[in-house]
Amino acid sequence: MWRNYARPGKYEIPFEAEWGLSYRFCETNSTIPPPKFPSRYRVEFSPEKESDMYPALGLFETTPNSNRITGTFITETGDYRYLEGNFCGSQLLMSCFDGSHAFYFSAQYQDGYLMNGQFKSGTHWSEPWTGIPDKDFELSDPNSLTSIVDSSAIWRTTLFTDSGEQLSLDELGLDGKVSIIQILGTWCPNCIDETIAYQEFYDQFHERGLEIIPVAFESTDDPSQAFITLNEFKRDLNLQYPIYFGGKRGKTNAAKVFPALDHVMSYPTSIIIGRDGSIIKVHTGFYGPGTGLYFDTWSNNMVVLLDSLLNQS
């Protein structure tokens, strides 16, 4: 029985597991993927209603002489991490389970198109999707999705320490430092991926003046309860810097804590601040290691940016 305590009510899903299978949905040799199955798709989730539709980039990789397929979907708020599955006849089936989310994707493959798709998240969410091959499709720039409405307000942002003390950002001794303010949740797999990357940046650049300030929003509004989870999160990821509590999870709540931003549309969201206290950029969402080249490009660009900012006096 899988119990998800992050969701309201009694959220339970029974499951069975079998050790040692070489396939997820159907026998590896029962069908072979189309030899020219596209690696990039322009995807629309909930395409039937314009107000509900949102775009995604589907990235797929087939296995030679096998029906196995891996990949992910990238949206403007993050990615669905490591998906794996099979072609079963003309049907594409993929899934992942990371302890926080149980995702299932299905679609019919015909003449290069992915049709009649269904995306299910646990037992609480289901929506249709379609995919069109498009080697040039890109999503909006993650640095363009969240705007600054009052740059000075960032320093009035208040947060809680693990001792229960409430502080503002301007009390954390960040003067003259390059800082990454990270809006996250321990329940968010993309946030975990980003945090692992940030710890690596911290190891590389802290002695030159980099500080990481993670501000978490959790399933409770009680700091003492939240820090039970936050301290475990910090220990599990071996974080070498403090973690702070912002309040109860929810994008509206996070936006209230960060009035410098026009909104918070995604967990995680990161605010990069230069040595002079100016906001350099706001990065919405995160494309993690499951996105391959996108993650590598982001990581390389961040190293270049941080090095440049730290070289400024």
Coordinates of C-alpha atoms in Angstrom, one line a residue:
M1 CA 0.0 0.0 0.0
W2 CA 1.4 3.4 -1.0
R3 CA 0.3 6.2 1.3
N4 CA 0.9 9.8 0.3
Y5 CA 0.8 11.9 3.5
A6 CA 1.4 15.1 1.5
R7 CA -2.1 14.9 0.1
P8 CA -5.2 15.7 2.0
G9 CA -7.4 13.0 3.5
K10 CA -6.5 9.3 3.5
Y11 CA -4.7 8.9 0.2
E12 CA -3.8 5.3 -0.4
I13 CA -3.2 3.3 -3.5
P14 CA -2.6 -0.5 -3.4
F15 CA 0.1 -1.9 -5.6
E16 CA 2.0 -5.1 -6.4
A17 CA 5.7 -5.4 -7.3
E18 CA 7.6 -8.2 -9.0
W19 CA 11.4 -8.5 -8.8
G20 CA 13.6 -9.2 -11.8
L21 CA 11.3 -8.4 -14.8
S22 CA 13.1 -6.9 -17.8
Y23 CA 10.1 -5.0 -19.0
R24 CA 7.5 -2.6 -17.5
F25 CA 4.3 -3.1 -19.5
C26 CA 4.9 -5.8 -22.1
E27 CA 7.5 -8.3 -23.1
T28 CA 10.7 -6.7 -24.5
N29 CA 10.6 -8.7 -27.7
S30 CA 6.9 -8.7 -28.3
T31 CA 6.9 -5.5 -30.4
I32 CA 9.6 -3.2 -31.8
P33 CA 9.4 0.6 -31.8
P34 CA 9.0 2.3 -35.2
P35 CA 12.5 2.6 -36.5
K36 CA 12.2 6.4 -37.0
F37 CA 10.3 7.2 -33.9
P38 CA 11.0 11.0 -33.3
S39 CA 13.0 12.0 -30.3
R40 CA 11.3 15.4 -29.8
Y41 CA 7.6 16.1 -29.7
R42 CA 5.5 19.3 -29.3
V43 CA 3.0 18.2 -26.7
E44 CA -0.3 19.7 -25.6
F45 CA -1.8 18.7 -22.3
S46 CA -5.6 19.2 -22.0
P47 CA -5.8 20.3 -25.6
E48 CA -9.6 20.2 -25.9
K49 CA -10.1 23.4 -24.0
E50 CA -7.9 26.4 -24.8
S51 CA -8.1 27.8 -21.2
D52 CA -6.8 24.5 -19.8
M53 CA -4.2 23.7 -22.4
Y54 CA -0.5 24.0 -21.5
P55 CA 2.5 23.1 -23.7
A56 CA 5.2 20.7 -23.1
L57 CA 8.3 19.3 -24.8
G58 CA 8.4 15.5 -25.0
L59 CA 11.9 13.9 -25.2
F60 CA 12.2 10.2 -26.0
E61 CA 14.9 7.7 -26.5
T62 CA 14.3 4.2 -27.9
T63 CA 16.5 1.1 -27.3
P64 CA 17.8 -0.6 -30.5
N65 CA 16.1 -3.9 -31.2
S66 CA 13.8 -3.5 -28.3
N67 CA 10.4 -2.0 -27.5
R68 CA 11.9 -0.2 -24.4
I69 CA 11.6 3.6 -24.4
T70 CA 12.8 6.2 -21.9
G71 CA 12.3 9.9 -21.7
T72 CA 10.5 12.8 -20.0
F73 CA 8.1 15.7 -20.5
I74 CA 9.3 19.2 -19.9
T75 CA 6.7 21.9 -19.0
E76 CA 7.2 25.5 -18.1
T77 CA 7.2 24.6 -14.4
G78 CA 9.6 21.7 -14.5
D79 CA 10.0 18.1 -15.8
Y80 CA 8.4 14.7 -15.1
R81 CA 11.8 13.3 -14.4
Y82 CA 12.7 9.7 -15.4
L83 CA 10.0 8.0 -17.4
E84 CA 10.4 4.5 -18.7
G85 CA 8.1 2.1 -20.5
N86 CA 7.4 0.1 -23.7
F87 CA 5.7 0.2 -27.0
C88 CA 3.0 -2.4 -26.8
G89 CA 1.7 -2.8 -30.3
S90 CA 0.8 0.7 -31.4
Q91 CA 0.5 2.0 -27.9
L92 CA 3.1 4.0 -26.0
L93 CA 3.1 3.3 -22.2
M94 CA 5.4 5.1 -19.8
S95 CA 5.5 5.6 -16.0
C96 CA 7.5 6.6 -13.0
F97 CA 7.2 6.3 -9.2
D98 CA 9.5 8.3 -7.0
G99 CA 7.7 8.1 -3.6
S100 CA 6.0 11.5 -4.0
H101 CA 4.3 11.0 -7.4
A102 CA 3.0 8.1 -9.4
F103 CA 2.8 9.1 -13.0
Y104 CA 1.4 7.1 -16.0
F105 CA 1.3 8.2 -19.6
S106 CA -0.3 6.4 -22.5
A107 CA -0.9 7.3 -26.2
Q108 CA -1.6 5.7 -29.5
Y109 CA 1.2 6.0 -32.1
Q110 CA 0.2 6.6 -35.7
D111 CA 2.2 8.0 -38.6
G112 CA 4.6 9.7 -36.3
Y113 CA 1.8 11.3 -34.2
L114 CA 0.9 10.5 -30.5
M115 CA -2.9 10.6 -30.2
N116 CA -5.6 9.9 -27.6
G117 CA -3.0 10.3 -24.9
Q118 CA -3.9 10.1 -21.2
F119 CA -1.8 11.4 -18.3
K120 CA -2.7 10.1 -14.8
S121 CA -1.2 11.2 -11.5
G122 CA -2.1 8.8 -8.8
T123 CA -5.9 8.4 -8.5
H124 CA -6.6 12.1 -8.2
W125 CA -5.7 13.5 -11.6
S126 CA -6.2 12.5 -15.3
E127 CA -6.0 14.6 -18.4
P128 CA -5.7 14.1 -22.2
W129 CA -2.6 14.9 -24.3
T130 CA -1.4 14.8 -27.8
G131 CA 2.1 14.9 -29.4
I132 CA 3.3 16.2 -32.8
P133 CA 6.9 15.6 -34.0
D134 CA 8.8 18.9 -33.9
K135 CA 12.6 19.0 -33.8
D136 CA 12.6 22.8 -33.3
F137 CA 10.0 23.3 -30.7
E138 CA 11.1 25.1 -27.5
L139 CA 9.2 26.3 -24.4
S140 CA 9.4 29.8 -23.1
D141 CA 12.6 30.9 -21.5
P142 CA 12.5 30.0 -17.8
N143 CA 14.1 33.3 -17.0
S144 CA 11.2 35.2 -18.5
L145 CA 8.2 33.7 -16.7
T146 CA 8.4 35.5 -13.3
S147 CA 8.9 39.3 -13.0
I148 CA 10.2 41.6 -10.3
V149 CA 7.6 44.1 -9.2
D150 CA 9.5 45.6 -6.3
S151 CA 13.2 44.7 -6.0
S152 CA 13.6 46.3 -2.6
A153 CA 10.9 44.1 -1.2
I154 CA 13.1 41.0 -1.5
W155 CA 15.0 42.1 1.6
R156 CA 11.8 42.3 3.6
T157 CA 11.0 38.7 3.0
T158 CA 10.6 36.9 6.3
L159 CA 11.4 33.3 7.1
F160 CA 11.8 31.0 10.1
T161 CA 15.0 29.4 11.4
D162 CA 15.1 25.9 12.9
S163 CA 15.1 27.5 16.3
G164 CA 11.8 29.2 15.6
E165 CA 13.3 32.7 15.2
Q166 CA 11.7 34.8 12.5
L167 CA 14.2 36.8 10.4
S168 CA 14.1 38.9 7.2
L169 CA 16.6 38.3 4.4
D170 CA 18.5 41.5 5.2
E171 CA 19.4 40.0 8.6
L172 CA 21.2 37.0 7.1
G173 CA 24.5 38.7 6.4
L174 CA 24.3 38.6 2.6
D175 CA 25.9 42.0 2.0
G176 CA 28.6 41.7 -0.6
K177 CA 27.7 38.1 -1.3
V178 CA 26.3 36.4 -4.4
S179 CA 23.1 34.7 -3.3
I180 CA 20.6 32.2 -4.7
I181 CA 17.3 32.4 -2.9
Q182 CA 15.5 29.1 -3.6
I183 CA 11.8 28.7 -3.2
L184 CA 11.2 25.0 -2.8
G185 CA 9.3 22.2 -1.0
T186 CA 10.7 18.9 0.3
W187 CA 7.7 17.2 -1.4
C188 CA 8.8 18.4 -4.8
P189 CA 11.1 16.0 -6.8
N190 CA 12.3 18.8 -9.1
C191 CA 13.3 20.8 -6.0
I192 CA 15.3 17.8 -4.8
D193 CA 17.1 17.6 -8.1
E194 CA 17.8 21.4 -8.0
T195 CA 19.0 21.3 -4.4
I196 CA 21.5 18.5 -5.2
A197 CA 22.9 20.8 -8.0
Y198 CA 23.0 23.8 -5.7
Q199 CA 25.0 21.9 -3.1
E200 CA 27.6 21.2 -5.8
F201 CA 27.7 24.9 -6.7
Y202 CA 28.1 25.7 -3.0
D203 CA 31.0 23.3 -2.8
Q204 CA 32.6 25.0 -5.8
F205 CA 31.9 28.7 -5.0
H206 CA 31.2 29.2 -1.3
E207 CA 34.8 30.2 -0.4
R208 CA 34.5 32.9 -3.1
G209 CA 31.3 34.3 -1.6
L210 CA 28.3 32.2 -2.8
E211 CA 25.4 31.7 -0.4
I212 CA 22.4 29.4 -0.9
I213 CA 19.2 30.4 0.9
P214 CA 16.5 27.7 0.6
V215 CA 13.1 28.7 1.7
A216 CA 10.7 25.8 2.0
F217 CA 6.9 25.7 1.9
E218 CA 5.5 22.6 3.5
S219 CA 2.2 20.8 4.3
T220 CA 2.0 22.5 7.7
D221 CA 2.1 26.1 8.8
D222 CA 3.8 25.2 12.1
P223 CA 7.5 25.8 12.0
S224 CA 8.3 23.2 14.7
Q225 CA 6.5 20.5 12.7
A226 CA 8.0 21.7 9.4
F227 CA 11.5 21.5 10.7
I228 CA 11.1 17.8 11.5
T229 CA 10.9 17.2 7.8
L230 CA 13.3 20.0 6.8
N231 CA 16.1 18.8 9.1
E232 CA 15.6 15.2 7.7
F233 CA 15.8 16.7 4.1
K234 CA 18.9 18.6 5.0
R235 CA 20.5 15.5 6.5
D236 CA 19.5 13.2 3.6
L237 CA 21.0 15.5 1.0
N238 CA 24.0 16.4 3.2
L239 CA 23.4 20.1 2.8
Q240 CA 26.2 22.3 4.1
Y241 CA 24.1 25.4 4.5
P242 CA 21.0 26.2 6.6
I243 CA 17.4 25.6 5.3
Y244 CA 14.6 28.0 6.2
F245 CA 10.8 27.7 6.5
G246 CA 8.6 30.1 4.6
G247 CA 5.1 28.8 5.4
K248 CA 2.5 26.4 4.2
R249 CA 2.8 25.0 0.7
G250 CA 0.9 26.7 -2.1
K251 CA 1.9 29.2 -4.8
T252 CA -0.4 31.9 -3.4
N253 CA 1.2 31.6 0.0
A254 CA 4.7 31.7 -1.5
A255 CA 3.8 34.8 -3.4
K256 CA 2.7 36.5 -0.2
V257 CA 6.1 35.7 1.4
F258 CA 7.9 37.0 -1.7
P259 CA 6.1 40.3 -2.6
A260 CA 9.1 41.3 -4.8
L261 CA 7.7 38.8 -7.4
D262 CA 4.6 39.3 -9.5
H263 CA 3.7 35.6 -8.7
V264 CA 5.1 32.2 -7.9
M265 CA 4.1 29.9 -10.7
S266 CA 6.4 27.0 -9.9
Y267 CA 8.2 25.0 -7.2
P268 CA 11.1 25.5 -7.4
T269 CA 11.8 29.2 -8.3
S270 CA 15.2 30.7 -7.8
I271 CA 16.2 34.4 -7.4
I272 CA 19.8 35.2 -8.2
I273 CA 21.2 38.2 -6.4
G274 CA 24.6 39.9 -7.1
R275 CA 27.1 41.3 -4.7
D276 CA 25.6 44.7 -4.8
G277 CA 22.2 43.4 -3.7
S278 CA 20.5 43.7 -7.2
I279 CA 18.4 40.9 -8.5
I280 CA 20.1 39.5 -11.6
K281 CA 17.3 37.2 -12.7
V282 CA 14.5 34.9 -11.5
H283 CA 14.5 31.3 -12.8
T284 CA 11.1 29.6 -12.9
G285 CA 10.9 25.8 -12.6
F286 CA 13.8 23.4 -13.1
Y287 CA 14.9 21.0 -15.8
G288 CA 16.6 18.2 -14.0
P289 CA 19.0 15.4 -14.9
G290 CA 16.2 13.5 -16.6
T291 CA 16.2 16.2 -19.4
G292 CA 19.7 15.4 -20.5
L293 CA 21.2 18.2 -22.6
Y294 CA 18.8 20.8 -21.1
F295 CA 20.1 20.1 -17.6
D296 CA 23.7 20.1 -18.8
T297 CA 23.2 23.4 -20.5
W298 CA 21.6 25.0 -17.4
S299 CA 24.4 23.7 -15.2
N300 CA 27.1 25.0 -17.5
N301 CA 25.4 28.4 -17.8
M302 CA 25.0 28.7 -14.0
V303 CA 28.7 28.0 -13.5
V304 CA 29.6 30.7 -16.0
L305 CA 27.1 33.2 -14.4
L306 CA 28.2 32.5 -10.8
D307 CA 31.9 32.8 -11.8
S308 CA 31.2 36.1 -13.5
L309 CA 29.2 37.5 -10.6
L310 CA 31.7 36.4 -8.0
N311 CA 34.5 38.1 -10.0
Q312 CA 32.7 41.5 -9.6
S313 CA 33.8 43.6 -6.6

